[in-house]
Amino acid sequence: MTETALAARRARGDGGQFRRRGILAFVMTAFVAVGGVIAAPIAAQAAEEPSIMVGVTEVANERVVFAIEGTGFGDIQALPGQTEPHAYFKLNEVGSDLSEVAQDDTSISASIAEGGTLSDELSVPIGELDASKSYEVISWPSRSFPTEENVYARTAVTIDWDALFPSDEAAVPSFTAEATEFADERVDFAIEGSGFGDVTALPGQTEPHAYFTLIEVDADLSEVGQADTAISASIAEDGTLSDVLEVPADDLDATKSYEVISWPSRSFPSDDNLYARTAVTIDWDALFPEEPSEPAEPSEPAEPEEPVGPTFAAEATEVANERVDFAIEGSGFGDVTALPGQTEPHVYFKLNEVGSDLSEVAQDDTSISAEVAEDGTITDVLPVPAGELDSAKSYEVISWPSRSFPTEENVYARADVTIDWDALFPESDPSEPAEPSEPAEPGEPAEPTDPAEPAEPTDPAEPTEPTEPAEPTEPAEPTDPAEPTDPTEPSEPAEPTEPTDPAEPTGPAEPAEPTSPAEPTGPAEPTSPAEPTDPAEPTDPAEPTEPAAPSEPAAPTATAEPTQETAIELTDGSGNPLDGVAQGGDVTFRIAPVEAGTEFAVTVHSDPVTLPTAVGDADGVATSSWTVPADFPVGDHTVRFVSDTDTYELTFTVLAADAPGGGSGLAPTGSGPATELLAGAGIMTILCGAVLILVRRRVVSASAR
């Protein structure tokens, strides 16, 4: 009985072993099958490495276009904020250090199709290329900098340097400068140029320009200054230009040789940036003609007596205790030409002490800017307040060119004047009031309120003329500040429109003050007739005529207005406002309103990070985009926009890559096809282990029974 039970147990035990072996065989078979499924795609993926082919197209004297075709980029995933995956591409010198690749290097971010392919073009300007070097195109992950470890693919490229830089002599800039002499006045150089087709318009320009100036042959170019006479010539679409460079005779020396040079707009000339240069020939005898020592007809002095140059007379009219009006009648000013922004030529006039140093003439001295008629004549009135005169001195009226200060060399003419001091300052006895019993008459002194008229001298509105200084080549024009003194002529409101050049309206900073002269109406009280006998004091308000100049100083201060409203915004790629940006995220800094063409240097602080330069567009908006590095510190940072004249800042927040609502710029670590298969393999292994444990328990249980 016992043997029979034992035999049966053995029989059952043998069967359990057979069953266990079958289960083990099944598990191993399944594991091998799963391993095959896992290994197959991994092997396939390993075989499909990213690769690129690059076609090269040279655009002569402009750029090189690299047509990129890539395959095997299927494992790259879209980063947060991207609608499809991307890869960076740039041209790199073969063998160069990848750590030197900068954020502002020319590159593209190419989108990757579902099949892992990509097609895009990388355009590189010729200014970034060197025919003595070898180049390759490299590719690396989006939102990162390239390293030897993360480069997807690289391929060498061949550039046809002859096609990129064709030897076309016709394209080299050249010009001629023919001189025309105007006796004792100036030389006009008629410039005709060609081959300037490669010059491009700078921000804010509607067409390209080139500078031209006259210099002494072999002169040091570093000594060319902003105040030197120069022009900014516009270049036509076919690369030609035509303009005239006017050089005053006073700037020339007959003992020297000269040449005209040309160089890029908005820069100073150097031996490296000159477009072209050409020697010029000046007829010195025509420019500085010698006066005949023996007149052909000495018996007929009538012709020699006729004044060839400018001359004028200044007749004085005294207004007791108030001012002296000098009636100016001039002729011989026909050679004076209108300056840029003027509709007709003008000449300055002022009263000056005989023998005084002209260098002491100041911008706020009383003067006028008289208009020159077509026949070269001038008729105007120079009013000088009595408070500026001293009966112990001798005076003369001088005349000199508009938009300049007087010197012994540039004075057109001068005329002595005679002032009747007794008529200007009549003696009066204040101890004997005129008929105090009849106060009606003393009421007349109320006339001193006229000084309020000085408020009219808003004439100097013509400061708008200096707007041409936008071209740095003609900085001399904005230096003519003398005209603001014209406001001294309150008697003729029409005249005030003449003052064309209050280039420095800062002097009259408080134009509202001229209204104060209304106070002289006080003498109207008839009870004190004796006091009105001293109306000289009300004439003092003549000084407020200076503030009138800033009536239209809009041109000098226009750029300051944006500081009132200009602001920086944090936006995404579609222009939507952002509260913050995550590590690895894309952000666009937008500043508005700004002047079109204004360039801003953009940096992120505290450890400065330089972003692409922002340039104001026609809508008054400038932008700079940035991809926040994955390891950029979390917290508040400051972005700063700095132009030549202004600085703007904005504080923004950088969030952690895994913060709610935040993206990540780190390399993708999510689930891809290979990750999912490996996860499946792990699960299968766990299941197999569970089955083995279950089988073993059943075998042990069966053995126990």
XYZ file of C-alpha atoms in Angstrom:
705
model
C 0.000 0.000 0.000
C 2.726 2.312 0.957
C 4.751 1.415 -2.120
C 1.739 2.019 -4.317
C 1.232 5.560 -2.872
C 4.906 6.335 -3.211
C 4.890 5.141 -6.802
C 1.879 7.279 -7.524
C 3.558 10.303 -5.884
C 6.666 9.683 -7.927
C 4.533 9.429 -10.984
C 2.917 12.741 -10.152
C 6.302 14.244 -9.340
C 7.749 13.241 -12.668
C 4.758 14.761 -14.416
C 5.259 18.017 -12.453
C 8.826 18.168 -13.605
C 7.705 17.673 -17.157
C 5.138 20.438 -16.765
C 7.707 22.737 -15.191
C 10.130 22.134 -18.017
C 7.402 22.916 -20.540
C 6.553 26.162 -18.823
C 10.199 27.134 -18.706
C 10.520 26.366 -22.374
C 7.508 28.549 -23.091
C 8.903 31.429 -21.047
C 12.309 31.245 -22.750
C 10.669 31.140 -26.152
C 8.622 34.239 -25.319
C 11.662 36.048 -23.963
C 13.664 35.268 -27.092
C 10.779 36.440 -29.233
C 10.516 39.713 -27.321
C 14.274 40.198 -27.551
C 14.081 39.759 -31.266
C 11.342 42.353 -31.499
C 13.443 44.737 -29.413
C 16.712 44.098 -31.179
C 15.317 44.491 -34.692
C 14.272 48.172 -34.497
C 17.325 49.062 -32.397
C 19.557 47.611 -35.067
C 17.546 49.398 -37.726
C 17.830 52.699 -35.832
C 21.541 52.303 -35.323
C 21.932 51.867 -39.035
C 19.940 55.068 -39.793
C 22.409 57.742 -38.650
C 21.805 61.415 -39.655
C 23.620 62.446 -42.830
C 23.559 65.525 -45.057
C 24.376 66.477 -48.629
C 25.119 70.108 -49.505
C 24.879 71.854 -52.873
C 26.809 75.141 -53.268
C 25.633 78.156 -55.274
C 27.794 81.324 -55.443
C 26.098 84.719 -55.863
C 28.874 86.961 -57.204
C 30.144 89.585 -54.784
C 27.209 88.909 -52.460
C 26.795 85.503 -50.755
C 27.013 81.711 -50.992
C 23.842 79.598 -50.748
C 24.200 76.057 -49.354
C 21.274 73.779 -50.320
C 21.028 71.171 -47.531
C 19.324 67.777 -47.961
C 19.322 65.526 -44.868
C 18.146 62.019 -43.931
C 18.198 59.868 -40.796
C 16.938 62.598 -38.440
C 13.853 60.562 -37.434
C 14.856 60.136 -33.778
C 14.880 63.890 -33.129
C 11.802 65.076 -31.272
C 10.143 68.493 -31.122
C 11.132 70.535 -28.078
C 8.565 72.409 -25.954
C 7.105 75.268 -27.982
C 8.017 73.664 -31.348
C 5.374 72.252 -33.697
C 7.954 69.955 -35.302
C 11.528 68.925 -34.485
C 14.414 71.104 -35.667
C 18.172 70.860 -36.164
C 20.740 73.640 -36.395
C 23.057 74.096 -39.403
C 25.960 76.496 -39.957
C 29.104 76.902 -42.033
C 32.257 76.254 -40.031
C 35.961 76.416 -40.757
C 37.379 72.895 -40.977
C 39.267 71.981 -37.800
C 38.137 75.062 -35.849
C 37.226 74.943 -32.165
C 33.452 74.431 -31.863
C 33.438 76.167 -28.482
C 34.053 79.435 -30.342
C 30.716 79.250 -32.168
C 28.735 82.337 -31.092
C 25.020 82.996 -30.858
C 25.125 85.645 -33.600
C 26.936 83.436 -36.143
C 25.011 82.912 -39.369
C 22.972 79.704 -39.030
C 19.535 78.200 -39.694
C 17.110 76.033 -37.726
C 15.786 73.476 -40.232
C 12.471 71.676 -39.597
C 12.500 67.858 -39.810
C 9.776 65.993 -41.699
C 8.005 62.910 -40.304
C 10.265 60.590 -42.278
C 13.367 62.067 -40.679
C 14.284 64.092 -43.775
C 14.944 67.793 -44.079
C 15.524 70.327 -46.856
C 16.628 73.913 -46.318
C 19.052 76.626 -47.469
C 21.872 78.287 -45.518
C 22.849 81.699 -46.952
C 26.267 83.045 -45.847
C 27.389 86.651 -46.733
C 30.756 87.010 -48.467
C 31.926 89.190 -45.580
C 32.088 86.023 -43.437
C 34.157 84.036 -45.944
C 37.907 83.784 -46.552
C 39.231 82.231 -49.773
C 42.305 81.004 -47.919
C 40.263 78.720 -45.628
C 38.410 75.406 -45.975
C 34.832 75.023 -44.801
C 32.291 72.389 -43.799
C 28.587 72.418 -42.903
C 27.775 71.000 -39.464
C 24.475 70.072 -37.772
C 23.637 69.808 -34.067
C 20.604 69.785 -31.720
C 18.225 72.720 -31.566
C 18.535 75.073 -28.609
C 22.157 74.278 -27.889
C 25.692 75.097 -28.991
C 27.694 72.571 -31.052
C 30.284 70.304 -29.438
C 32.289 67.378 -30.733
C 29.889 65.087 -28.806
C 26.512 66.439 -30.016
C 27.175 67.073 -33.739
C 24.620 65.099 -35.780
C 26.542 65.231 -39.053
C 29.147 67.262 -40.951
C 30.217 67.456 -44.563
C 32.959 69.429 -46.314
C 31.923 71.922 -49.019
C 33.727 73.378 -52.014
C 33.282 77.052 -52.880
C 34.105 78.435 -56.335
C 35.992 81.517 -55.199
C 36.402 82.832 -58.752
C 32.642 82.725 -59.224
C 32.082 84.374 -55.848
C 34.651 87.122 -56.466
C 34.713 87.610 -60.251
C 37.499 89.819 -61.561
C 35.264 92.450 -63.124
C 37.132 95.738 -63.350
C 33.948 97.559 -64.311
C 32.499 96.791 -60.890
C 35.339 98.563 -59.046
C 34.225 102.011 -57.844
C 35.809 104.929 -59.692
C 34.973 108.576 -60.283
C 36.112 111.846 -61.806
C 36.064 115.261 -60.127
C 36.168 118.231 -62.496
C 36.877 121.587 -60.827
C 35.030 124.848 -61.508
C 36.526 127.922 -59.822
C 34.497 130.863 -58.474
C 36.883 133.770 -57.951
C 37.744 134.379 -54.307
C 34.763 132.252 -53.214
C 34.867 128.492 -53.778
C 35.669 125.572 -56.069
C 32.910 123.203 -57.206
C 34.023 119.634 -57.954
C 31.562 117.889 -60.301
C 31.734 114.220 -59.295
C 30.707 111.490 -61.743
C 31.141 107.933 -60.453
C 30.417 104.333 -61.486
C 30.963 100.841 -60.095
C 29.280 101.570 -56.765
C 26.627 98.888 -57.335
C 27.746 96.747 -54.405
C 27.176 99.540 -51.878
C 23.967 98.866 -49.920
C 21.652 101.262 -48.106
C 22.203 101.468 -44.352
C 19.315 101.381 -41.845
C 17.240 104.537 -42.211
C 18.456 105.251 -45.772
C 16.151 104.949 -48.782
C 19.128 104.424 -51.093
C 22.845 103.735 -50.601
C 25.267 106.643 -50.134
C 29.000 107.286 -50.335
C 31.021 110.087 -48.754
C 33.296 112.462 -50.704
C 35.720 115.103 -49.441
C 38.784 117.032 -50.626
C 42.086 116.321 -48.861
C 45.723 117.191 -49.391
C 47.617 114.520 -51.349
C 49.376 112.069 -48.983
C 47.547 113.529 -45.977
C 46.920 111.331 -42.932
C 43.365 110.014 -43.314
C 42.997 109.696 -39.560
C 42.981 113.514 -39.377
C 39.805 113.851 -41.443
C 37.244 115.284 -39.010
C 33.483 115.503 -38.836
C 33.582 119.260 -39.427
C 35.503 118.965 -42.712
C 33.640 119.949 -45.856
C 32.120 116.790 -47.362
C 29.022 115.461 -49.124
C 27.010 112.251 -48.941
C 26.200 111.308 -52.537
C 23.258 108.973 -53.287
C 23.984 105.966 -55.515
C 21.643 105.017 -58.373
C 20.448 101.447 -58.996
C 23.048 100.967 -61.749
C 25.883 101.850 -59.361
C 26.449 105.366 -60.747
C 26.410 108.665 -58.880
C 26.506 112.351 -59.760
C 26.951 115.181 -57.278
C 28.877 118.392 -56.572
C 31.365 118.954 -53.743
C 31.667 122.664 -52.899
C 34.869 123.698 -51.118
C 35.289 127.298 -49.827
C 38.313 129.160 -51.180
C 39.406 129.846 -47.597
C 39.953 126.079 -47.116
C 42.444 125.913 -50.003
C 46.168 126.642 -50.280
C 47.687 127.291 -53.720
C 50.997 125.763 -52.560
C 49.435 122.331 -51.973
C 48.166 119.464 -54.155
C 44.734 117.985 -53.572
C 42.683 114.867 -54.297
C 39.061 113.826 -53.776
C 38.467 110.593 -51.853
C 35.371 108.427 -51.380
C 34.524 106.029 -48.534
C 31.490 104.303 -46.919
C 28.644 106.308 -45.456
C 28.507 106.709 -41.663
C 32.219 106.134 -41.110
C 35.568 107.903 -41.214
C 38.008 107.266 -44.083
C 40.957 104.913 -43.753
C 43.389 103.265 -46.152
C 41.333 100.072 -45.813
C 37.844 101.384 -46.556
C 38.387 103.885 -49.404
C 36.233 103.185 -52.439
C 38.376 105.301 -54.749
C 40.490 108.477 -54.936
C 41.388 110.853 -57.753
C 43.763 113.814 -58.007
C 42.224 117.166 -58.995
C 43.549 120.201 -60.833
C 42.602 123.661 -59.596
C 43.130 126.837 -61.656
C 44.595 128.959 -58.890
C 44.740 132.068 -61.068
C 41.011 131.780 -61.709
C 40.286 131.131 -58.032
C 42.522 133.923 -56.733
C 42.763 136.480 -59.578
C 45.372 139.191 -59.116
C 44.122 142.760 -59.222
C 45.759 144.664 -62.131
C 48.456 146.981 -60.812
C 47.988 149.361 -63.710
C 44.375 149.887 -64.712
C 43.942 150.078 -68.462
C 41.883 153.239 -68.178
C 43.196 155.194 -65.163
C 41.489 158.250 -66.531
C 38.121 156.615 -66.055
C 37.982 155.673 -62.377
C 34.228 155.181 -62.480
C 34.423 151.430 -63.120
C 37.125 150.649 -60.531
C 35.108 152.595 -57.939
C 32.113 150.333 -58.318
C 32.275 147.902 -55.400
C 32.902 144.389 -56.623
C 32.378 142.767 -53.253
C 29.602 143.140 -50.653
C 29.094 146.573 -49.104
C 26.406 148.215 -47.005
C 25.440 151.309 -45.057
C 23.807 151.345 -41.614
C 21.905 154.518 -40.693
C 21.000 154.868 -37.010
C 17.598 155.962 -35.689
C 17.456 156.475 -31.919
C 14.323 155.589 -29.927
C 14.807 157.480 -26.648
C 15.739 155.272 -23.698
C 14.708 152.180 -25.637
C 16.804 151.177 -28.649
C 18.672 152.169 -31.785
C 17.398 150.932 -35.156
C 20.109 150.533 -37.804
C 18.581 150.658 -41.304
C 20.815 148.419 -43.411
C 21.041 148.870 -47.170
C 23.485 146.501 -48.852
C 24.571 145.423 -52.335
C 27.107 143.102 -53.954
C 25.878 139.991 -52.091
C 24.956 138.205 -55.330
C 27.517 135.419 -54.837
C 25.999 134.333 -51.533
C 24.082 131.074 -52.046
C 21.237 129.549 -50.056
C 22.338 126.857 -47.625
C 20.533 123.504 -47.384
C 17.061 124.067 -45.968
C 16.962 127.772 -46.934
C 14.643 129.040 -49.676
C 16.911 132.046 -50.277
C 20.432 133.094 -49.172
C 20.896 134.936 -45.870
C 23.605 137.070 -44.264
C 24.199 137.840 -40.577
C 24.461 141.436 -39.235
C 25.269 142.682 -35.728
C 26.570 145.763 -33.925
C 30.126 145.360 -32.695
C 32.554 147.522 -30.752
C 35.257 148.901 -33.062
C 38.517 146.967 -32.642
C 37.001 144.211 -30.453
C 37.988 140.549 -30.752
C 35.516 138.823 -33.077
C 36.144 135.495 -31.356
C 34.208 136.891 -28.374
C 30.972 137.164 -30.364
C 28.437 134.894 -28.608
C 25.376 133.058 -29.838
C 23.038 135.180 -27.712
C 24.343 138.534 -28.991
C 21.718 140.672 -30.698
C 21.852 140.102 -34.468
C 19.656 139.525 -37.518
C 19.702 137.161 -40.466
C 18.937 139.321 -43.498
C 17.546 137.879 -46.713
C 19.545 138.476 -49.913
C 17.490 139.461 -52.981
C 18.125 137.975 -56.431
C 20.104 141.070 -57.488
C 22.401 140.734 -54.454
C 20.860 143.611 -52.479
C 19.777 143.624 -48.838
C 17.302 145.810 -46.954
C 16.668 145.163 -43.268
C 16.693 146.742 -39.812
C 18.942 145.757 -36.896
C 17.353 146.880 -33.585
C 19.790 147.085 -30.641
C 18.441 147.644 -27.100
C 19.765 150.754 -25.350
C 20.846 148.579 -22.441
C 23.527 146.992 -24.655
C 25.120 150.323 -25.627
C 27.831 152.421 -23.969
C 28.233 156.066 -25.005
C 31.954 155.837 -24.186
C 32.555 153.328 -26.987
C 32.652 153.433 -30.797
C 30.631 150.955 -32.807
C 30.409 149.412 -36.261
C 28.003 146.988 -37.963
C 29.588 143.830 -39.366
C 28.265 141.199 -41.781
C 29.331 137.567 -42.210
C 28.052 134.234 -43.659
C 24.936 132.539 -42.345
C 25.364 129.557 -40.015
C 28.791 130.600 -38.744
C 30.521 132.874 -36.263
C 32.359 135.989 -37.532
C 36.121 135.968 -38.055
C 38.532 138.420 -39.619
C 38.632 136.113 -42.656
C 34.903 135.591 -43.301
C 33.493 139.102 -42.695
C 31.720 140.260 -45.869
C 31.813 143.946 -45.004
C 31.726 146.373 -42.050
C 30.369 149.906 -41.706
C 31.082 152.527 -39.018
C 27.946 153.975 -37.428
C 27.195 157.231 -35.632
C 24.811 157.194 -32.681
C 23.227 160.393 -31.320
C 23.715 159.626 -27.638
C 21.784 162.725 -26.528
C 18.777 161.545 -28.537
C 19.112 158.004 -27.179
C 19.559 159.037 -23.553
C 17.798 162.451 -23.219
C 18.364 164.272 -19.947
C 15.245 164.557 -17.778
C 14.576 166.171 -14.382
C 12.452 163.785 -12.335
C 12.109 166.463 -9.633
C 9.685 168.412 -11.801
C 6.831 166.095 -12.674
C 4.842 167.172 -15.653
C 1.584 168.606 -14.475
C 0.758 166.303 -11.565
C -2.642 167.965 -11.359
C -3.544 166.438 -14.674
C -2.987 162.717 -14.259
C -4.512 161.922 -17.603
C -1.289 162.757 -19.399
C 0.948 160.613 -17.188
C -1.261 157.723 -18.139
C 0.461 157.706 -21.522
C 3.609 156.071 -20.114
C 1.595 152.887 -20.247
C 3.182 152.525 -23.698
C 6.213 150.830 -22.136
C 4.054 147.729 -22.112
C 5.032 147.367 -25.759
C 8.105 145.433 -24.715
C 5.744 142.518 -24.366
C 5.970 142.289 -28.139
C 9.329 140.543 -27.886
C 7.277 137.414 -27.460
C 6.710 137.566 -31.213
C 10.326 136.661 -31.959
C 9.280 133.101 -32.236
C 10.764 133.478 -35.702
C 13.786 131.361 -34.997
C 11.460 128.537 -35.811
C 13.732 127.746 -38.702
C 15.832 125.424 -36.593
C 14.213 122.776 -38.716
C 16.843 123.468 -41.351
C 19.538 121.574 -39.512
C 17.695 118.332 -40.146
C 20.181 117.492 -42.921
C 22.900 116.795 -40.387
C 21.446 113.281 -40.318
C 24.096 112.688 -42.942
C 27.272 112.883 -40.856
C 29.090 114.046 -43.943
C 27.756 117.559 -43.642
C 28.068 118.318 -39.970
C 29.168 121.884 -40.621
C 25.616 123.040 -41.328
C 24.190 122.355 -37.886
C 26.873 124.544 -36.280
C 25.247 127.820 -37.319
C 23.564 128.962 -34.123
C 23.766 132.727 -34.568
C 20.347 133.227 -36.112
C 18.361 132.890 -32.888
C 19.230 136.526 -32.107
C 16.844 137.724 -34.820
C 13.963 137.936 -32.347
C 15.167 141.400 -31.361
C 13.021 142.786 -34.156
C 9.553 142.744 -32.608
C 8.311 145.601 -34.780
C 8.004 143.484 -37.908
C 6.412 140.129 -37.163
C 6.772 139.072 -40.768
C 10.549 139.138 -40.483
C 10.729 136.511 -37.734
C 10.378 133.761 -40.286
C 13.873 134.524 -41.508
C 16.031 133.124 -38.683
C 16.876 129.821 -40.149
C 19.512 128.438 -37.908
C 18.977 128.407 -34.167
C 20.992 125.202 -34.158
C 21.448 125.530 -30.445
C 18.022 126.464 -29.064
C 19.124 125.377 -25.642
C 20.026 128.956 -24.719
C 16.402 130.169 -24.570
C 15.273 127.307 -22.387
C 12.296 129.216 -20.940
C 10.379 130.898 -23.764
C 7.385 131.515 -21.522
C 9.209 134.310 -19.695
C 8.764 136.913 -22.468
C 5.186 137.377 -21.250
C 6.497 138.988 -18.078
C 7.050 142.382 -19.828
C 3.300 142.898 -19.427
C 4.089 144.166 -15.942
C 5.122 147.630 -17.235
C 1.375 148.394 -17.403
C 1.766 149.380 -13.762
C 2.566 153.013 -14.693
C -1.055 153.347 -15.841
C -1.970 154.545 -12.325
C -2.470 158.296 -12.758
C -1.855 159.051 -9.068
C 1.913 158.758 -9.519
C 2.718 160.582 -12.752
C 6.273 161.289 -11.689
C 7.337 157.634 -11.883
C 6.267 157.124 -15.508
C 9.028 159.503 -16.496
C 11.432 156.563 -16.189
C 10.040 154.178 -18.794
C 13.537 153.068 -19.666
C 13.223 150.063 -17.350
C 10.412 148.466 -19.317
C 12.791 148.240 -22.248
C 14.751 145.562 -20.374
C 12.241 142.942 -21.475
C 13.893 143.173 -24.857
C 16.228 140.457 -23.563
C 13.432 137.890 -23.481
C 13.532 137.977 -27.260
C 16.173 135.229 -27.013
C 13.742 132.632 -25.683
C 11.634 132.952 -28.798
C 14.108 130.775 -30.676
C 12.809 127.524 -29.253
C 9.362 128.085 -30.734
C 10.005 125.083 -32.959
C 12.989 123.214 -31.591
C 11.242 119.998 -32.507
C 14.121 118.809 -34.675
C 16.771 118.865 -31.940
C 14.522 117.245 -29.318
C 12.397 114.883 -31.393
C 14.437 111.854 -30.426
C 13.776 112.533 -26.730
C 9.992 112.050 -26.970
C 10.106 108.219 -27.218
C 11.545 108.098 -23.699
C 8.093 109.028 -22.370
C 6.283 105.976 -23.749
C 8.863 103.580 -25.128
C 8.651 100.178 -23.421
C 9.978 96.641 -23.734
C 7.644 93.629 -23.941
C 8.242 89.912 -23.493
C 6.516 87.979 -26.326
C 6.461 84.556 -27.944
C 7.172 83.872 -31.602
C 3.634 84.995 -32.554
C 3.889 88.300 -30.730
C 1.748 87.244 -27.747
C 2.761 88.683 -24.353
C 4.555 86.380 -21.900
C 4.801 86.567 -18.108
C 8.055 84.607 -18.123
C 10.093 82.136 -20.141
C 11.324 78.654 -19.230
C 14.865 77.346 -19.512
C 15.352 76.260 -23.099
C 12.356 78.321 -24.245
C 12.199 80.887 -27.060
C 11.424 84.516 -26.317
C 11.266 87.711 -28.364
C 12.010 91.043 -26.707
C 9.998 93.810 -28.394
C 10.577 97.563 -27.893
C 8.296 100.314 -29.221
C 7.838 103.017 -30.224
C 11.309 103.858 -31.530
C 12.685 105.829 -34.463
C 12.983 103.857 -37.688
C 16.578 102.818 -38.261
C 17.587 103.179 -34.597
C 20.006 100.388 -33.650
C 19.953 98.861 -30.167
C 22.610 96.689 -28.543
C 20.644 94.047 -26.605
C 22.026 92.246 -23.540
C 20.613 90.059 -20.780
C 22.012 90.542 -17.258
C 23.358 90.015 -14.578
C 26.070 87.942 -16.288
C 25.859 89.730 -19.652
C 24.560 87.679 -22.574
C 24.676 89.494 -25.913
C 21.567 89.084 -28.101
C 21.152 89.990 -31.793
C 21.102 93.714 -32.502
C 17.576 95.179 -32.723
C 16.828 97.763 -35.448
C 13.713 99.957 -35.482
C 11.458 99.228 -38.464
C 9.091 101.523 -40.342
C 6.381 100.849 -37.730
C 8.644 102.015 -34.912
C 9.248 98.510 -33.533
C 12.583 96.784 -32.839
C 12.871 93.120 -31.785
C 15.541 90.671 -30.663
C 14.886 86.938 -30.213
C 16.642 84.577 -27.826
C 16.602 80.925 -26.901
C 17.159 80.638 -23.148
C 20.001 78.155 -22.484
C 18.887 75.011 -20.664
C 21.245 75.758 -17.776
C 20.425 79.463 -17.545
C 19.866 80.501 -13.872
C 16.243 80.512 -12.736
C 14.880 83.776 -11.323
C 14.606 87.464 -12.248
C 16.879 88.880 -14.937
C 17.126 92.149 -16.832
C 17.122 92.714 -20.577
C 18.682 95.988 -21.684
C 18.283 97.891 -25.014
C 20.989 100.527 -25.564
C 21.101 102.957 -28.526
C 23.451 105.868 -29.191
C 21.234 108.136 -27.083
C 18.927 106.058 -24.883
C 18.839 103.007 -22.609
C 15.749 100.915 -21.785
C 15.412 97.996 -19.359
C 12.870 95.311 -18.465
C 12.956 92.773 -15.639
C 11.633 89.312 -16.574
C 11.556 85.863 -14.971
C 13.250 82.669 -16.138
C 11.369 79.562 -14.964
C 12.707 76.092 -14.386
C 12.319 73.803 -17.381
C 9.995 71.482 -15.421
C 7.933 74.269 -13.860
C 4.162 74.260 -14.554
C 3.554 75.838 -17.907
C 7.275 76.033 -18.558
C 9.129 74.427 -21.448
C 12.534 72.790 -21.345
C 15.543 73.372 -23.498
C 17.274 70.164 -22.391
C 18.019 67.309 -24.777
C 14.908 65.134 -25.254
C 14.655 62.340 -22.650
C 10.967 61.354 -23.163
C 9.596 58.129 -24.625
C 10.545 57.285 -28.178
C 10.127 53.999 -30.110
C 13.277 52.464 -28.583
C 12.292 53.556 -25.063
C 8.828 52.022 -25.395
C 10.284 48.701 -26.591
C 12.760 48.577 -23.722
C 9.964 49.298 -21.285
C 7.948 46.463 -22.810
C 10.919 44.151 -22.411
C 11.163 45.031 -18.748
C 7.504 44.291 -18.164
C 7.821 40.940 -19.974
C 10.798 40.012 -17.790
C 8.805 40.731 -14.635
C 5.901 38.597 -15.900
C 8.231 35.715 -16.693
C 9.697 35.888 -13.204
C 6.224 35.792 -11.681
C 5.336 32.711 -13.761
C 8.509 30.914 -12.635
C 7.716 31.639 -8.969
C 4.151 30.376 -9.421
C 5.310 27.154 -11.117
C 7.875 26.503 -8.436
C 5.274 26.902 -5.710
C 2.980 24.433 -7.422
C 5.783 21.896 -7.796
C 6.718 22.250 -4.148
C 3.091 21.918 -3.165
C 2.691 18.824 -5.281
C 5.834 17.366 -3.769
C 4.515 18.054 -0.309
C 1.338 16.238 -1.090
